[in-house]
Amino acid sequence: MTKTQMTRKDYLLDQKQKGRHIFGVFPAQYPKELLWAMNVVPAEIWDPPVEITAANAHLQPYICSVVRFGLELVLEGKCDFLDGFLFPHTCDSIQNMASVIHDYIGANKPCYFFYHPKNPHGKAAREYYVLELKNLMRSLEKQLGPLNPDALKQRIQQGHKISSLFGEFYDLRAKGELDVGNGEFYEQIRRGEYLFPDDLIPELEGFLARNKGKGEKRLMPVILSGVLPNPPEILTLFDELGVRVSHDDLLIGSRRLLVPPSNLKDPFKQLAESYFSMPPCSTKGAPIVKRREYLLSLIKATGAKGVIFNVVKFCEPEWFDVPNLTDELKKRGTPTLVLDTELNQGLSGQMKTRVEAFVEMIS
Amino acid sequence: MRLWRFKGLSMTYFAGIDIGSLTTEVVILDSNADMLSYSINLTGADCNEAVDQALGQALSRAGLSRDQLSFIVATGYGRVTIPFSDKKITEISCHGTSAHHLFPDTETVIDIGGQDSKVIRIDKEGKVLDFTMNDKCAAGTGRFLEVMAGAFRVSLEDFGQLSLKAEREIPISSVCTVFAESEVISLIAQNQAREDIIRGLHSSVVNRIWNMVQTVGVHGAVTMSGGVAKNRGVVVLMEEKLGKPIHIHTEPQIMGALGAALLAKRHFLQEK
Ligand code: SF4
């Protein structure tokens, strides 16, 4: 079976058999390269297809479904094959889930916490970030043995390669020169949530070689903002309606994938540089003005006719920003649509109507 | 697309079908966009049966048969279920189109239907500029009023009139239909004047819609569509909030179907 045909679970088990350590990693920003260098495959946990039952006992009704699904996965024992967990400090909900898993339930496996600095991103924040990276490295070394500095440099190079390939994905998409539907585009993007770089890079290159230069330019360009493109049915609906997501401002998408390469010599400073040069993000406390400017730049660059905010229900960081962003975009003549989504619940008739009405409006 | 020839003249007729969760409406227009007939029927469990019935009624009132229709547009939640429509368009665009057609100074449309409500902003040509929808719960919809009227055992028509007779308003704190019904029952048990409670219920619907109005903003003249526009209690309270009168068609329930029929004509001409 080729890597492309393997399910996510089969791939991870295969990696484990090859001697790699598999970590469950919760959203959203973390130093992948450091984990890769320590022979860890980070398997991100965003929207696993489980039915939520047990997690509800631990969480209040106003907690987002990313956290709900993640906790359910752990409670159902579906993470038993993992060698550890990493909880980045993305938001209060992830933070509290980390506490439920680590302090209350007892994960029975090593848990790591990664506290990345929120805005403002001054000199102290940069120094703090480097310290946090080194703290994480030292903690991991206790479980996995010493970090090989050359391995880290090599994985950082691979990280740059992946960012540049994703950059090409987005450029081609913006120009309507990638011959794939919205669903296929994001399916490929999301393979990066668990493939080891040695496998991800050739896969991304193959995808580009197959689909480059033949896209449908006439499709209606829109920007998709929010956390993740879920439910997947929304992408199929876009295809049916002749809509092309010409760029995104998704937490799983451009906000963390499009990282300009750093020329710094010190690998830890390089990683820090990458973190601080990512596009503005609500989970990093980016100023609203920066987020607005970023969205406006995407609209300008891709000729998008509108912005769809597809926001996970109860996602605090995102919902704080949405009213201001929609107001500002509307003032500048950009139509916006706000959808609040429960993950893995398909697309209701009402939701379809909203999307269709929006497309009629911008057509 | 069909073109019906009559005594050597090209006669074109258009139908708009609005399949809502509670009712199905059909409007038939001629080529001058004059309304020849309309029908309103309960949707029930079988959308296709409801459409056949409503379309049959409207056609017979217009003295036409189905094959004389040149273009059919389906709208409403059941639009996807109609196999024979030439185009499917959302109710948002349809309500915007009909409001502009009937009252050309309209820039804001408030549609309160049985199961959902919408506020739509349109430009001076009737094109939708912005909209918001409440489709997740019954609060702020016709269904809320229907359940509450049931609790008082009065008809929906009388319900609105009773609200206008209130001397004061008893605020209803629950937004949820189920909890509001229990709140109402306990207020009745306390012998509170029913008109005052009913006024509170109408206010609750209007406040809910008002939040949506504020999201989209009030622009130009306001037109109200949907079955609830027949309820004077809601209309009067909404006019108070807006500080201006609201345009209401004599049959506000058919505005989705009318918009669909108008768009049928437009698309027919574009495709010809
Ligand atoms: S969806 Fe929002 S609230 Fe939920 S984990 Fe992600 S960032 Fe946190």
XYZ file of C-alpha atoms and ligand atoms in Angstrom:
643
model
C 0.000 0.000 0.000
C 1.403 3.443 -0.909
C 1.464 6.286 1.631
C -1.231 8.100 -0.339
C -3.595 5.162 -0.063
C -3.014 4.612 3.660
C -5.510 5.938 6.169
C -4.163 8.354 8.733
C -4.242 5.697 11.447
C -2.483 3.104 9.244
C 0.159 5.656 8.322
C 0.826 6.510 11.948
C 1.023 2.835 12.943
C 3.406 2.234 10.054
C 5.573 5.117 11.241
C 5.572 3.688 14.736
C 6.725 0.351 13.406
C 9.576 2.153 11.697
C 10.725 3.349 15.102
C 9.279 6.857 15.116
C 7.463 8.270 18.117
C 3.889 9.389 17.509
C 2.621 12.414 19.409
C -0.930 13.692 19.521
C -0.673 17.440 19.022
C -3.515 19.822 19.706
C -4.024 23.015 17.662
C -2.458 25.125 16.380
C 1.125 26.572 16.319
C 4.044 24.503 17.526
C 7.638 23.892 16.406
C 7.098 20.914 14.110
C 10.744 20.944 13.050
C 11.922 20.331 16.606
C 9.635 17.303 16.887
C 10.711 15.958 13.507
C 14.356 16.358 14.527
C 13.668 14.186 17.559
C 12.124 11.507 15.356
C 8.590 12.404 16.432
C 5.634 12.352 14.031
C 3.208 15.041 15.228
C -0.353 13.897 14.522
C -2.573 16.944 14.893
C -5.956 16.503 16.530
C -8.567 18.909 15.099
C -11.774 17.210 14.071
C -11.516 13.432 14.484
C -14.619 11.551 13.316
C -15.889 10.387 16.701
C -19.302 10.687 18.269
C -19.200 12.887 21.341
C -20.566 11.252 24.465
C -18.000 10.988 27.276
C -16.364 14.403 26.728
C -19.566 16.260 27.570
C -19.263 15.247 31.213
C -16.018 17.229 31.477
C -16.838 20.295 29.424
C -19.304 23.139 29.708
C -21.783 23.547 26.833
C -20.000 26.649 25.545
C -16.726 24.902 24.732
C -15.845 24.576 21.055
C -16.093 21.271 19.246
C -12.362 21.084 18.428
C -11.728 20.620 22.137
C -14.791 18.407 22.542
C -13.666 16.044 19.738
C -10.091 16.006 20.997
C -11.089 15.069 24.518
C -13.524 12.437 23.269
C -10.760 10.838 21.224
C -8.620 10.559 24.342
C -11.468 9.295 26.531
C -12.434 6.622 24.007
C -8.912 5.227 24.233
C -8.226 6.015 20.587
C -4.957 7.716 21.525
C -3.561 4.716 23.383
C -1.005 4.010 20.662
C 0.474 7.500 20.986
C 3.792 8.135 22.716
C 2.909 11.534 24.104
C 0.806 14.667 23.817
C 1.726 18.231 23.053
C -0.580 21.051 24.108
C 0.317 24.413 22.613
C -1.146 27.390 24.465
C -3.559 28.299 21.693
C -6.562 29.388 23.704
C -8.139 28.971 27.130
C -10.184 25.998 25.949
C -7.126 24.005 24.850
C -5.401 25.030 28.049
C -8.256 23.722 30.154
C -8.527 20.535 28.147
C -4.823 19.969 28.748
C -5.541 20.255 32.425
C -8.501 17.831 32.219
C -6.371 15.266 30.358
C -3.206 15.706 32.396
C -4.467 16.515 35.905
C -7.920 14.937 36.145
C -8.156 11.952 33.829
C -4.474 11.096 33.799
C -3.172 10.615 30.290
C -0.746 7.846 31.293
C 1.733 9.178 28.820
C 4.088 12.122 28.681
C 2.373 15.465 28.234
C 4.216 18.558 27.007
C 3.025 22.136 27.142
C 4.195 24.826 24.808
C 3.520 28.409 25.848
C 4.030 30.687 22.900
C 3.837 34.421 23.450
C 0.812 36.452 22.479
C 0.948 39.948 21.092
C 2.808 42.339 21.462
C 5.673 40.607 19.737
C 8.612 42.706 20.901
C 12.189 41.762 21.780
C 11.214 40.166 25.090
C 8.612 37.985 23.351
C 11.273 36.747 20.933
C 13.665 35.910 23.744
C 10.869 34.207 25.629
C 9.975 32.144 22.574
C 13.550 30.894 22.206
C 13.572 29.978 25.914
C 10.312 28.100 25.499
C 11.730 26.182 22.539
C 14.737 25.194 24.596
C 12.546 24.214 27.544
C 10.485 22.028 25.272
C 13.629 20.499 23.796
C 15.015 19.709 27.271
C 11.748 18.107 28.357
C 11.581 16.013 25.185
C 15.199 14.950 25.585
C 14.334 13.321 28.912
C 11.977 10.975 27.073
C 13.640 10.693 23.674
C 17.352 11.224 24.180
C 19.536 14.143 23.078
C 18.669 16.330 20.130
C 21.041 16.081 17.193
C 21.735 19.705 16.111
C 22.356 18.658 12.507
C 19.012 16.879 12.442
C 17.333 20.072 13.595
C 19.014 22.067 10.819
C 17.925 19.483 8.248
C 14.316 19.494 9.509
C 14.258 23.293 9.426
C 15.333 23.122 5.780
C 12.497 20.699 5.134
C 10.127 23.076 6.927
C 11.217 25.850 4.538
C 10.684 23.568 1.578
C 7.172 22.707 2.768
C 6.309 26.371 3.314
C 7.527 27.228 -0.149
C 5.508 24.379 -1.692
C 2.404 25.513 0.165
C 3.201 29.047 -0.973
C 3.124 27.769 -4.551
C -0.189 25.992 -3.843
C -1.733 29.256 -2.699
C -0.226 31.327 -5.539
C -1.579 28.974 -8.178
C -4.909 28.796 -6.427
C -5.126 32.589 -6.347
C -4.524 32.744 -10.099
C -6.984 29.937 -10.809
C -4.149 27.760 -12.119
C -4.538 24.667 -9.972
C -6.802 22.110 -11.545
C -8.498 20.774 -8.417
C -11.758 21.414 -6.611
C -11.908 23.100 -3.231
C -12.276 19.768 -1.424
C -9.225 18.223 -3.063
C -7.147 21.330 -2.379
C -7.820 21.270 1.342
C -7.546 17.505 1.567
C -3.983 17.866 0.312
C -3.260 20.816 2.609
C -4.522 18.829 5.574
C -2.289 15.831 4.836
C 0.378 18.061 6.345
C -1.330 17.595 9.700
C 0.258 14.161 10.112
C 2.668 13.229 7.322
C 6.345 13.177 8.203
C 8.278 15.675 6.012
C 10.126 12.905 4.140
C 6.725 11.761 2.874
C 4.956 15.110 2.720
C 7.462 16.861 0.451
C 7.332 14.334 -2.435
C 3.569 14.154 -2.106
C 3.186 17.939 -2.374
C 5.577 18.021 -5.326
C 3.620 15.280 -7.064
C 0.350 17.092 -6.449
C 1.734 20.286 -7.978
C 3.179 18.458 -10.976
C -0.161 16.804 -11.698
C -2.404 19.810 -11.282
C -0.393 22.906 -12.064
C -1.397 25.333 -14.782
C -4.759 23.895 -15.762
C -7.223 25.519 -13.363
C -10.615 27.062 -14.000
C -10.031 30.805 -13.887
C -13.661 31.779 -14.330
C -14.808 30.432 -10.992
C -15.989 33.031 -8.480
C -13.067 33.835 -6.159
C -13.770 34.153 -2.417
C -11.598 34.223 0.695
C -12.334 31.672 3.392
C -11.570 32.721 6.959
C -12.005 30.873 10.248
C -10.424 27.870 11.895
C -10.749 24.990 9.445
C -12.735 24.149 6.276
C -15.183 21.882 8.054
C -17.723 20.443 7.382
C -16.099 19.213 4.162
C -19.523 19.422 2.490
C -19.115 23.188 2.419
C -16.214 22.788 -0.002
C -18.295 20.515 -2.221
C -21.060 23.115 -2.174
C -18.563 25.770 -3.285
C -17.597 23.492 -6.179
C -21.256 23.060 -7.151
C -21.859 26.805 -7.015
C -18.810 27.635 -9.112
C -16.906 29.204 -6.229
C -13.130 29.005 -5.902
C -11.547 29.621 -2.524
C -8.876 31.850 -4.010
C -7.022 32.202 -0.719
C -7.705 31.600 2.920
C -7.205 33.070 6.336
C -7.751 29.739 8.071
C -6.003 28.728 11.245
C -5.125 25.388 9.656
C -4.296 27.194 6.412
C -2.387 30.283 5.408
C -2.137 31.636 8.956
C 0.455 29.025 9.846
C 1.537 27.497 6.540
C 2.871 30.552 4.776
C 6.081 31.199 6.630
C 8.866 33.168 4.922
C 12.308 31.518 5.256
C 14.694 32.898 7.866
C 18.372 33.602 7.134
C 19.456 33.496 10.764
C 22.231 31.035 11.655
C 20.971 29.845 15.039
C 18.275 27.201 14.461
C 16.300 28.248 17.546
C 16.306 31.863 16.413
C 15.256 30.661 12.970
C 12.279 28.864 14.481
C 11.415 31.969 16.491
C 11.662 34.117 13.368
C 9.231 31.771 11.598
C 6.737 32.014 14.421
C 6.785 35.805 14.447
C 6.567 36.160 10.690
C 3.416 34.068 10.261
C 0.329 35.958 9.064
C -1.668 37.587 11.884
C -3.788 35.227 13.952
C -6.443 35.640 16.627
C -4.903 32.871 18.720
C -1.673 34.881 18.929
C -3.519 38.013 19.935
C -2.747 39.777 16.648
C -4.057 43.355 16.561
C -7.331 43.582 14.685
C -5.832 46.163 12.327
C -3.227 43.642 11.208
C -5.854 41.005 10.603
C -7.930 43.438 8.616
C -4.915 44.491 6.539
C -4.064 40.863 5.883
C -7.588 40.101 4.672
C -7.622 43.203 2.499
C -4.288 42.212 0.980
C -5.666 38.747 0.132
C -8.766 40.286 -1.438
C -6.646 42.632 -3.516
C -4.179 39.968 -4.598
C -6.813 37.441 -5.666
C -9.680 39.648 -6.847
C -11.950 37.937 -4.304
C -15.592 39.008 -4.456
C -16.257 38.409 -0.784
C -15.094 36.845 2.457
C -16.752 33.875 4.152
C -16.053 33.562 7.865
C -16.618 29.900 8.636
C -16.061 29.982 12.366
C -16.237 27.095 14.806
C -19.043 27.731 17.250
C -17.740 28.969 20.618
C -14.225 29.600 19.302
C -13.434 32.509 21.595
C -10.377 33.974 19.863
C -12.100 34.014 16.495
C -15.475 35.329 17.626
C -13.833 38.269 19.371
C -12.445 39.415 16.012
C -15.294 38.580 13.632
C -17.684 41.517 14.291
C -14.947 44.076 13.847
C -13.546 42.398 10.737
C -16.938 42.097 9.043
C -17.792 45.723 9.853
C -14.528 46.995 8.447
C -14.753 44.879 5.309
C -18.342 45.932 4.670
C -17.371 49.571 5.084
C -14.817 49.012 2.334
C -17.422 47.419 0.073
C -16.458 43.765 0.541
C -19.459 41.491 1.130
C -19.078 39.078 4.030
C -20.892 35.988 5.212
C -20.575 34.607 8.739
C -21.296 30.926 9.376
C -21.017 29.305 12.773
C -20.142 25.687 12.374
C -20.338 22.627 14.543
C -17.697 20.228 13.309
C -18.600 16.969 11.591
C -22.309 17.714 11.478
C -22.670 18.030 7.734
C -24.260 20.997 6.057
C -27.819 21.824 7.076
C -30.356 23.116 4.558
C -30.219 26.486 6.331
C -26.465 26.694 6.041
C -26.700 25.829 2.349
C -29.244 28.592 1.874
C -26.929 31.136 3.491
C -24.021 30.143 1.270
C -26.157 30.052 -1.880
C -27.708 33.434 -1.074
C -24.250 34.877 -0.540
C -23.062 33.540 -3.885
C -26.167 34.968 -5.599
C -25.402 38.272 -3.901
C -21.809 38.507 -5.135
C -22.492 37.080 -8.618
C -37.525 26.580 -21.420
C -40.863 26.578 -23.140
C -42.498 29.161 -25.391
C -46.240 28.971 -25.787
C -47.732 30.326 -28.976
C -51.265 31.619 -28.982
C -53.036 32.701 -32.146
C -49.712 33.566 -33.704
C -48.611 35.662 -30.719
C -45.814 34.680 -28.348
C -47.367 34.408 -24.907
C -45.066 33.812 -22.020
C -46.011 32.925 -18.475
C -43.807 32.483 -15.462
C -44.210 30.673 -12.181
C -42.513 31.184 -8.865
C -42.842 28.390 -6.320
C -41.858 28.969 -2.701
C -41.724 25.733 -0.708
C -41.422 26.686 2.935
C -41.452 24.330 5.869
C -45.031 25.304 6.762
C -46.617 26.534 3.528
C -46.063 26.370 -0.207
C -46.962 29.370 -2.333
C -47.177 29.724 -6.104
C -47.422 32.925 -8.145
C -48.117 33.042 -11.885
C -47.096 36.126 -13.865
C -47.602 37.113 -17.468
C -44.975 38.714 -19.649
C -45.852 42.171 -18.302
C -45.079 40.921 -14.799
C -48.772 41.222 -13.925
C -49.871 38.675 -11.377
C -52.467 36.337 -12.909
C -52.997 34.188 -9.844
C -51.515 32.795 -6.689
C -52.110 29.971 -4.263
C -51.122 29.169 -0.682
C -51.192 25.604 0.628
C -49.825 23.758 3.619
C -46.590 21.949 2.750
C -47.246 18.919 4.939
C -45.023 15.877 4.865
C -44.743 15.541 1.079
C -43.191 18.528 -0.700
C -43.907 17.223 -4.181
C -47.578 16.681 -3.418
C -47.821 20.183 -1.923
C -46.171 21.684 -5.005
C -48.446 19.772 -7.389
C -51.473 20.943 -5.467
C -50.386 24.583 -5.143
C -49.222 24.811 -8.746
C -52.400 23.106 -10.005
C -54.531 25.586 -8.070
C -52.636 28.648 -9.267
C -52.670 27.425 -12.873
C -56.390 26.716 -12.841
C -57.065 30.156 -11.347
C -55.038 31.685 -14.183
C -56.748 29.450 -16.754
C -53.420 27.943 -17.807
C -51.843 24.527 -17.969
C -48.346 23.587 -16.797
C -46.886 23.342 -20.294
C -47.802 26.977 -20.909
C -45.251 28.094 -18.344
C -42.091 29.372 -20.003
C -39.859 29.390 -16.960
C -40.260 28.181 -13.394
C -38.132 29.285 -10.456
C -38.266 27.337 -7.192
C -37.292 28.901 -3.883
C -37.629 28.164 -0.167
C -36.128 25.290 1.797
C -37.871 22.744 -0.408
C -36.534 24.221 -3.660
C -34.153 21.326 -4.182
C -37.009 18.828 -4.177
C -38.725 20.183 -7.301
C -37.411 18.270 -10.294
C -39.149 20.330 -12.980
C -38.066 23.864 -12.065
C -35.807 25.660 -14.547
C -33.800 27.327 -11.802
C -33.470 27.325 -8.043
C -32.884 30.625 -6.281
C -32.723 31.306 -2.563
C -35.571 33.043 -0.791
C -33.187 35.880 0.145
C -32.875 37.000 -3.482
C -36.579 36.365 -4.099
C -37.806 38.496 -1.178
C -35.411 41.281 -2.183
C -36.695 41.175 -5.773
C -40.393 41.245 -4.891
C -39.991 43.982 -2.276
C -38.254 46.162 -4.851
C -40.907 45.375 -7.465
C -43.825 46.251 -5.200
C -42.254 49.141 -3.286
C -39.324 50.526 -5.297
C -38.079 52.738 -2.450
C -37.383 49.629 -0.310
C -33.844 49.176 0.913
C -34.541 46.965 3.933
C -36.696 43.831 3.902
C -37.833 42.084 7.061
C -39.197 38.630 6.359
C -40.697 36.746 9.274
C -41.726 33.316 8.164
C -43.071 30.295 9.967
C -39.733 28.754 10.845
C -37.151 31.421 10.181
C -36.708 35.136 9.815
C -34.401 37.252 7.725
C -33.386 40.846 7.348
C -32.196 41.741 3.871
C -30.605 44.911 2.610
C -31.121 45.660 -1.079
C -29.867 48.394 -3.356
C -32.000 50.716 -5.459
C -32.241 48.029 -8.180
C -33.393 45.339 -5.766
C -30.046 43.503 -5.673
C -29.143 41.989 -2.329
C -26.301 43.809 -0.583
C -26.359 42.073 2.781
C -28.557 39.754 4.823
C -28.838 37.968 8.108
C -30.940 34.968 9.043
C -32.290 33.433 12.185
C -32.841 29.809 11.360
C -31.570 27.988 14.415
C -34.489 28.328 16.790
C -38.147 29.264 16.757
C -37.691 32.461 18.769
C -38.382 35.438 16.517
C -40.431 33.434 14.039
C -44.081 32.777 13.274
C -43.811 29.432 15.016
C -43.137 31.175 18.342
C -46.336 33.228 18.012
C -48.295 30.176 16.890
C -47.251 28.187 19.975
C -48.068 31.122 22.272
C -51.440 31.743 20.631
C -52.101 28.052 21.260
C -51.330 28.525 24.968
C -54.077 31.206 25.095
C -56.381 29.201 22.834
C -56.881 32.169 20.514
C -56.484 32.341 16.759
C -53.350 33.900 15.294
C -55.434 36.719 13.793
C -56.909 37.631 17.193
C -53.528 37.279 18.847
C -52.074 40.373 17.147
C -55.203 42.431 17.846
C -55.154 41.476 21.541
C -51.569 42.734 21.773
C -52.732 46.165 20.601
C -55.311 46.291 23.416
C -52.720 45.925 26.179
C -52.518 48.622 28.833
C -48.991 47.654 29.757
C -46.441 45.090 28.740
C -45.369 42.136 30.832
C -41.851 41.288 29.691
C -41.186 37.648 28.887
C -37.692 36.738 29.995
C -37.315 33.384 28.199
C -36.195 33.448 24.603
C -36.675 29.714 24.121
C -40.171 28.830 22.891
C -40.551 25.948 25.304
C -39.514 27.952 28.379
C -41.505 30.991 27.259
C -44.612 28.824 27.064
C -44.169 27.683 30.680
C -43.528 31.292 31.711
C -46.767 32.328 30.004
C -48.709 29.554 31.689
C -47.475 30.673 35.100
C -48.373 34.308 34.299
C -51.869 33.189 33.305
C -52.090 31.313 36.628
C -51.174 34.567 38.405
C -54.225 36.190 36.752
C -52.159 38.711 34.809
C -54.156 40.413 32.032
C -53.785 38.268 28.938
C -53.454 41.324 26.650
C -50.434 42.477 28.670
C -48.783 39.062 28.473
C -49.543 38.871 24.751
C -48.008 42.287 24.239
C -44.880 41.018 26.031
C -44.760 38.031 23.697
C -45.014 40.243 20.632
C -42.263 42.446 22.017
C -40.094 39.397 22.505
C -40.419 38.516 18.790
C -39.843 42.112 17.735
C -36.768 42.473 19.963
C -35.307 39.359 18.464
C -35.862 40.658 14.936
C -34.594 44.081 15.979
C -31.207 42.582 16.857
C -31.024 41.247 13.323
C -32.146 44.577 11.854
C -29.308 46.272 13.684
C -26.784 43.806 12.258
C -27.747 44.772 8.724
C -28.706 48.377 9.539
C -31.861 50.259 8.588
C -31.621 51.775 5.132
C -34.320 53.538 3.116
C -37.902 52.343 3.255
C -38.678 49.087 5.045
C -40.887 46.334 3.630
C -42.111 43.407 5.668
C -42.899 40.035 4.122
C -43.925 36.603 5.372
C -47.039 35.462 7.178
C -46.208 37.369 10.374
C -46.516 40.671 8.479
C -50.281 40.105 8.761
C -50.003 40.367 12.535
C -50.712 43.995 13.452
C -49.267 43.510 16.936
C -45.822 42.750 15.500
C -46.034 45.404 12.785
C -47.007 48.218 15.167
C -44.192 47.381 17.582
C -41.678 47.142 14.762
C -42.815 50.480 13.345
C -42.301 52.005 16.800
C -38.742 50.679 16.877
C -38.009 51.859 13.356
C -39.705 55.205 13.842
C -41.276 54.900 10.417
C -44.090 53.049 8.673
C -43.503 49.689 7.018
C -44.668 48.726 3.520
C -46.791 45.602 3.572
C -48.362 43.930 0.547
C -51.959 42.794 0.897
C -50.736 39.194 0.798
C -47.231 39.300 2.338
C -47.021 35.528 2.439
C -46.599 35.226 -1.336
C -43.651 37.574 -1.633
C -41.088 34.774 -1.878
C -43.062 33.156 -4.711
C -43.625 36.527 -6.372
C -39.898 37.244 -6.307
C -39.257 33.782 -7.750
C -41.739 34.458 -10.579
C -40.135 37.838 -11.309
C -36.713 36.203 -11.424
C -38.160 33.486 -13.690
C -39.108 36.205 -16.133
C -35.673 37.824 -15.851
C -33.808 34.566 -16.429
C -36.091 33.606 -19.300
C -35.301 36.871 -21.066
C -31.577 36.528 -20.338
C -31.423 33.004 -21.689
C -33.519 33.766 -24.783
S -11.566 26.312 17.711
Fe -10.961 28.185 18.782
S -11.535 27.830 20.930
Fe -11.494 25.839 19.886
S -9.464 25.032 20.190
Fe -9.400 26.136 18.270
S -8.742 28.191 18.816
Fe -9.390 27.212 20.724
